[in-house]
Amino acid sequence: MWQPIESQRTQLWASRFGKAELLMDALGTCHFQTKESASDRATLLKCAEQVGLDAEALNLFLDSDELYDEVWHSYGHTIRGMDIHSIPVFVFSLASN
């Protein structure tokens, strides 16, 4: 997946229940520590369940197109507003003597 649309929609959905920050913490842990994609629906459902959200309700929400346009509008606004043309790449190298 090139764009984490479902992740962003999930974050907005979780905010309705006051759990967006908890969900994103759980998602960050899965993504960065156990190498589970933050864009994968199974990961989103697992993290939702971990923070006490209804995974079945989230799955139904993600099957809909609710908040889809809002997320894409936000991406477009950010990309144009910040003049973003590509993903930055950082390369670190240890100098050897």
Short mmCIF file of C-alpha atoms in Angstrom, two decimals:
data_model
loop_
_atom_site.label_atom_id
_atom_site.label_comp_id
_atom_site.label_asym_id
_atom_site.label_seq_id
_atom_site.Cartn_x
_atom_site.Cartn_y
_atom_site.Cartn_z
CA MET A 1 0.00 0.00 0.00
CA TRP A 2 1.37 3.36 -0.97
CA GLN A 3 -0.92 5.42 1.25
CA PRO A 4 -2.03 4.43 4.76
CA ILE A 5 -5.63 5.50 4.13
CA GLU A 6 -7.14 2.81 6.36
CA SER A 7 -4.76 3.73 9.18
CA GLN A 8 -5.74 7.38 8.95
CA ARG A 9 -9.44 6.53 8.77
CA THR A 10 -8.99 4.24 11.77
CA GLN A 11 -7.35 7.02 13.76
CA LEU A 12 -10.25 9.37 13.01
CA TRP A 13 -12.75 6.64 13.89
CA ALA A 14 -10.97 5.91 17.20
CA SER A 15 -11.03 9.60 18.09
CA ARG A 16 -14.82 9.33 18.32
CA PHE A 17 -14.27 7.15 21.37
CA GLY A 18 -11.38 9.14 22.86
CA LYS A 19 -8.89 6.39 22.02
CA ALA A 20 -7.00 7.69 18.99
CA GLU A 21 -3.75 8.23 20.89
CA LEU A 22 -3.88 4.81 22.54
CA LEU A 23 -4.62 3.19 19.21
CA MET A 24 -1.74 4.96 17.46
CA ASP A 25 0.63 3.95 20.26
CA ALA A 26 -0.42 0.31 19.82
CA LEU A 27 -0.12 0.62 16.05
CA GLY A 28 3.35 2.15 16.37
CA THR A 29 4.44 -0.73 18.58
CA CYS A 30 3.17 -3.29 16.09
CA HIS A 31 4.69 -1.48 13.14
CA PHE A 32 8.12 -0.63 14.53
CA GLN A 33 8.74 -3.39 17.06
CA THR A 34 7.08 -6.47 15.60
CA LYS A 35 7.22 -5.45 11.92
CA GLU A 36 3.46 -5.64 11.32
CA SER A 37 2.32 -3.20 8.66
CA ALA A 38 0.46 -0.16 9.95
CA SER A 39 -1.56 -0.32 6.73
CA ASP A 40 -2.69 -3.92 7.13
CA ARG A 41 -6.28 -4.32 8.24
CA ALA A 42 -5.48 -7.27 10.49
CA THR A 43 -2.98 -5.10 12.36
CA LEU A 44 -5.52 -2.28 12.68
CA LEU A 45 -8.16 -4.64 14.05
CA LYS A 46 -5.69 -6.23 16.47
CA CYS A 47 -4.59 -2.84 17.80
CA ALA A 48 -8.17 -1.63 18.12
CA GLU A 49 -9.00 -4.67 20.21
CA GLN A 50 -5.88 -4.15 22.36
CA VAL A 51 -7.05 -0.67 23.38
CA GLY A 52 -10.62 -1.72 24.09
CA LEU A 53 -12.29 -0.75 20.82
CA ASP A 54 -14.80 -2.95 19.02
CA ALA A 55 -12.79 -4.60 16.23
CA GLU A 56 -15.95 -5.83 14.50
CA ALA A 57 -17.35 -2.29 14.42
CA LEU A 58 -14.04 -1.03 13.06
CA ASN A 59 -14.07 -3.68 10.35
CA LEU A 60 -17.57 -2.60 9.28
CA PHE A 61 -16.45 1.04 9.29
CA LEU A 62 -13.44 0.20 7.10
CA ASP A 63 -15.71 -1.66 4.68
CA SER A 64 -17.56 1.61 4.15
CA ASP A 65 -16.23 4.72 2.43
CA GLU A 66 -16.81 6.93 5.47
CA LEU A 67 -14.01 9.49 5.99
CA TYR A 68 -12.24 8.27 2.85
CA ASP A 69 -12.66 11.59 1.03
CA GLU A 70 -11.70 13.56 4.14
CA VAL A 71 -8.41 11.67 4.46
CA TRP A 72 -7.54 12.15 0.77
CA HIS A 73 -8.44 15.85 1.01
CA SER A 74 -6.13 16.18 4.02
CA TYR A 75 -3.29 14.47 2.13
CA GLY A 76 -3.74 16.76 -0.86
CA HIS A 77 -3.92 19.87 1.30
CA THR A 78 -0.77 18.89 3.19
CA ILE A 79 1.20 17.96 0.07
CA ARG A 80 0.33 21.19 -1.73
CA GLY A 81 0.62 23.36 1.38
CA MET A 82 4.04 21.99 2.34
CA ASP A 83 5.23 21.69 -1.27
CA ILE A 84 6.05 18.01 -0.78
CA HIS A 85 7.32 16.26 -3.92
CA SER A 86 8.80 13.05 -2.55
CA ILE A 87 9.41 11.05 0.59
CA PRO A 88 12.66 12.15 2.26
CA VAL A 89 15.41 9.58 2.50
CA PHE A 90 18.04 9.66 5.21
CA VAL A 91 21.20 7.61 4.83
CA PHE A 92 23.49 7.07 7.78
CA SER A 93 26.94 5.66 7.32
CA LEU A 94 29.62 4.79 9.83
CA ALA A 95 32.99 5.97 8.73
CA SER A 96 35.59 3.23 8.87
CA ASN A 97 39.25 4.01 9.40
#
